[in-house]
Amino acid sequence: MSNKIRVLCVQPSSMSARFAFLAIAVRWSLGATPRPTRLMIGPHDLEPIGSEPAFWRFALRHALTGQSFLVTRGGHWDVAASVDGDEVHAFGRKFALSQCLY
């Protein structure tokens, strides 16, 4: 697997989009749906990697702040990833951000 990661900023365009990840977490926890194996986020088809509690933390942050950072590598998304200044913690490693485009 490549050492390069991609950091995507997700800003929901509606209230339903803001709470979409939370709805997935609730349905998953209640056993109404199995663990999500693939999620389409914009043009990206990603396989979430991480535990149910990590997904809950991500979903709650996304719902409360209305913005999230997704860290992906290949077709995988680390739901427990974090961005701290110019350093990204994801996939069990630390990555330095070398280029940021806004």
mmCIF file with all atom_site columns, N, CA, C and O in Angstrom, residues 3 11 18 42 53 55 59 69 72 81 91-92 94:
data_model
loop_
_atom_site.group_PDB
_atom_site.id
_atom_site.type_symbol
_atom_site.label_atom_id
_atom_site.label_alt_id
_atom_site.label_comp_id
_atom_site.label_asym_id
_atom_site.label_entity_id
_atom_site.label_seq_id
_atom_site.pdbx_PDB_ins_code
_atom_site.Cartn_x
_atom_site.Cartn_y
_atom_site.Cartn_z
_atom_site.occupancy
_atom_site.B_iso_or_equiv
_atom_site.pdbx_formal_charge
_atom_site.auth_seq_id
_atom_site.auth_comp_id
_atom_site.auth_asym_id
_atom_site.auth_atom_id
_atom_site.pdbx_PDB_model_num
ATOM 1  N N  . ASN A 1 3  ? 2.464   4.937  0.682  1.00 0.00 ? 3  ASN A N  1
ATOM 2  C CA . ASN A 1 3  ? 2.645   5.738  1.893  1.00 0.00 ? 3  ASN A CA 1
ATOM 3  C C  . ASN A 1 3  ? 1.908   7.056  1.818  1.00 0.00 ? 3  ASN A C  1
ATOM 4  O O  . ASN A 1 3  ? 1.838   7.776  2.799  1.00 0.00 ? 3  ASN A O  1
ATOM 5  N N  . GLN A 1 11 ? -17.722 19.208 4.329  1.00 0.00 ? 11 GLN A N  1
ATOM 6  C CA . GLN A 1 11 ? -18.643 20.177 4.907  1.00 0.00 ? 11 GLN A CA 1
ATOM 7  C C  . GLN A 1 11 ? -20.029 19.868 4.349  1.00 0.00 ? 11 GLN A C  1
ATOM 8  O O  . GLN A 1 11 ? -20.261 20.051 3.151  1.00 0.00 ? 11 GLN A O  1
ATOM 9  N N  . ARG A 1 18 ? -25.477 16.619 7.531  1.00 0.00 ? 18 ARG A N  1
ATOM 10 C CA . ARG A 1 18 ? -24.715 16.829 8.768  1.00 0.00 ? 18 ARG A CA 1
ATOM 11 C C  . ARG A 1 18 ? -24.901 15.673 9.743  1.00 0.00 ? 18 ARG A C  1
ATOM 12 O O  . ARG A 1 18 ? -23.990 15.304 10.477 1.00 0.00 ? 18 ARG A O  1
ATOM 13 N N  . GLY A 1 42 ? -19.096 11.730 -1.727 1.00 0.00 ? 42 GLY A N  1
ATOM 14 C CA . GLY A 1 42 ? -18.813 12.447 -2.968 1.00 0.00 ? 42 GLY A CA 1
ATOM 15 C C  . GLY A 1 42 ? -18.421 11.443 -4.036 1.00 0.00 ? 42 GLY A C  1
ATOM 16 O O  . GLY A 1 42 ? -19.057 10.406 -4.183 1.00 0.00 ? 42 GLY A O  1
ATOM 17 N N  . PRO A 1 53 ? -16.755 2.287  18.310 1.00 0.00 ? 53 PRO A N  1
ATOM 18 C CA . PRO A 1 53 ? -16.595 3.518  19.100 1.00 0.00 ? 53 PRO A CA 1
ATOM 19 C C  . PRO A 1 53 ? -15.888 4.634  18.325 1.00 0.00 ? 53 PRO A C  1
ATOM 20 O O  . PRO A 1 53 ? -16.240 5.804  18.456 1.00 0.00 ? 53 PRO A O  1
ATOM 21 N N  . PHE A 1 55 ? -16.026 5.099  15.093 1.00 0.00 ? 55 PHE A N  1
ATOM 22 C CA . PHE A 1 55 ? -17.002 5.621  14.146 1.00 0.00 ? 55 PHE A CA 1
ATOM 23 C C  . PHE A 1 55 ? -17.985 6.550  14.857 1.00 0.00 ? 55 PHE A C  1
ATOM 24 O O  . PHE A 1 55 ? -18.347 7.602  14.329 1.00 0.00 ? 55 PHE A O  1
ATOM 25 N N  . ALA A 1 59 ? -18.691 10.395 13.975 1.00 0.00 ? 59 ALA A N  1
ATOM 26 C CA . ALA A 1 59 ? -20.055 10.831 13.653 1.00 0.00 ? 59 ALA A CA 1
ATOM 27 C C  . ALA A 1 59 ? -20.503 11.980 14.556 1.00 0.00 ? 59 ALA A C  1
ATOM 28 O O  . ALA A 1 59 ? -21.130 12.939 14.091 1.00 0.00 ? 59 ALA A O  1
ATOM 29 N N  . PHE A 1 69 ? -12.602 15.983 8.812  1.00 0.00 ? 69 PHE A N  1
ATOM 30 C CA . PHE A 1 69 ? -11.456 15.639 7.996  1.00 0.00 ? 69 PHE A CA 1
ATOM 31 C C  . PHE A 1 69 ? -11.439 14.133 7.828  1.00 0.00 ? 69 PHE A C  1
ATOM 32 O O  . PHE A 1 69 ? -11.492 13.400 8.820  1.00 0.00 ? 69 PHE A O  1
ATOM 33 N N  . THR A 1 72 ? -7.657  9.295  3.976  1.00 0.00 ? 72 THR A N  1
ATOM 34 C CA . THR A 1 72 ? -7.806  8.095  3.159  1.00 0.00 ? 72 THR A CA 1
ATOM 35 C C  . THR A 1 72 ? -6.451  7.678  2.590  1.00 0.00 ? 72 THR A C  1
ATOM 36 O O  . THR A 1 72 ? -5.543  8.483  2.445  1.00 0.00 ? 72 THR A O  1
ATOM 37 N N  . ALA A 1 81 ? -8.739  8.581  12.487 1.00 0.00 ? 81 ALA A N  1
ATOM 38 C CA . ALA A 1 81 ? -7.636  9.478  12.147 1.00 0.00 ? 81 ALA A CA 1
ATOM 39 C C  . ALA A 1 81 ? -7.840  10.861 12.756 1.00 0.00 ? 81 ALA A C  1
ATOM 40 O O  . ALA A 1 81 ? -8.967  11.288 12.991 1.00 0.00 ? 81 ALA A O  1
ATOM 41 N N  . PHE A 1 91 ? -3.896  5.298  10.198 1.00 0.00 ? 91 PHE A N  1
ATOM 42 C CA . PHE A 1 91 ? -3.416  3.986  9.795  1.00 0.00 ? 91 PHE A CA 1
ATOM 43 C C  . PHE A 1 91 ? -2.258  3.507  10.672 1.00 0.00 ? 91 PHE A C  1
ATOM 44 O O  . PHE A 1 91 ? -1.332  2.852  10.211 1.00 0.00 ? 91 PHE A O  1
ATOM 45 N N  . GLY A 1 92 ? -2.296  3.874  11.952 1.00 0.00 ? 92 GLY A N  1
ATOM 46 C CA . GLY A 1 92 ? -1.278  3.441  12.896 1.00 0.00 ? 92 GLY A CA 1
ATOM 47 C C  . GLY A 1 92 ? 0.067   4.124  12.740 1.00 0.00 ? 92 GLY A C  1
ATOM 48 O O  . GLY A 1 92 ? 1.063   3.661  13.285 1.00 0.00 ? 92 GLY A O  1
ATOM 49 N N  . LYS A 1 94 ? 2.255   8.161  11.868 1.00 0.00 ? 94 LYS A N  1
ATOM 50 C CA . LYS A 1 94 ? 2.215   9.621  11.803 1.00 0.00 ? 94 LYS A CA 1
ATOM 51 C C  . LYS A 1 94 ? 2.691   10.033 10.426 1.00 0.00 ? 94 LYS A C  1
ATOM 52 O O  . LYS A 1 94 ? 3.678   9.510  9.915  1.00 0.00 ? 94 LYS A O  1
#
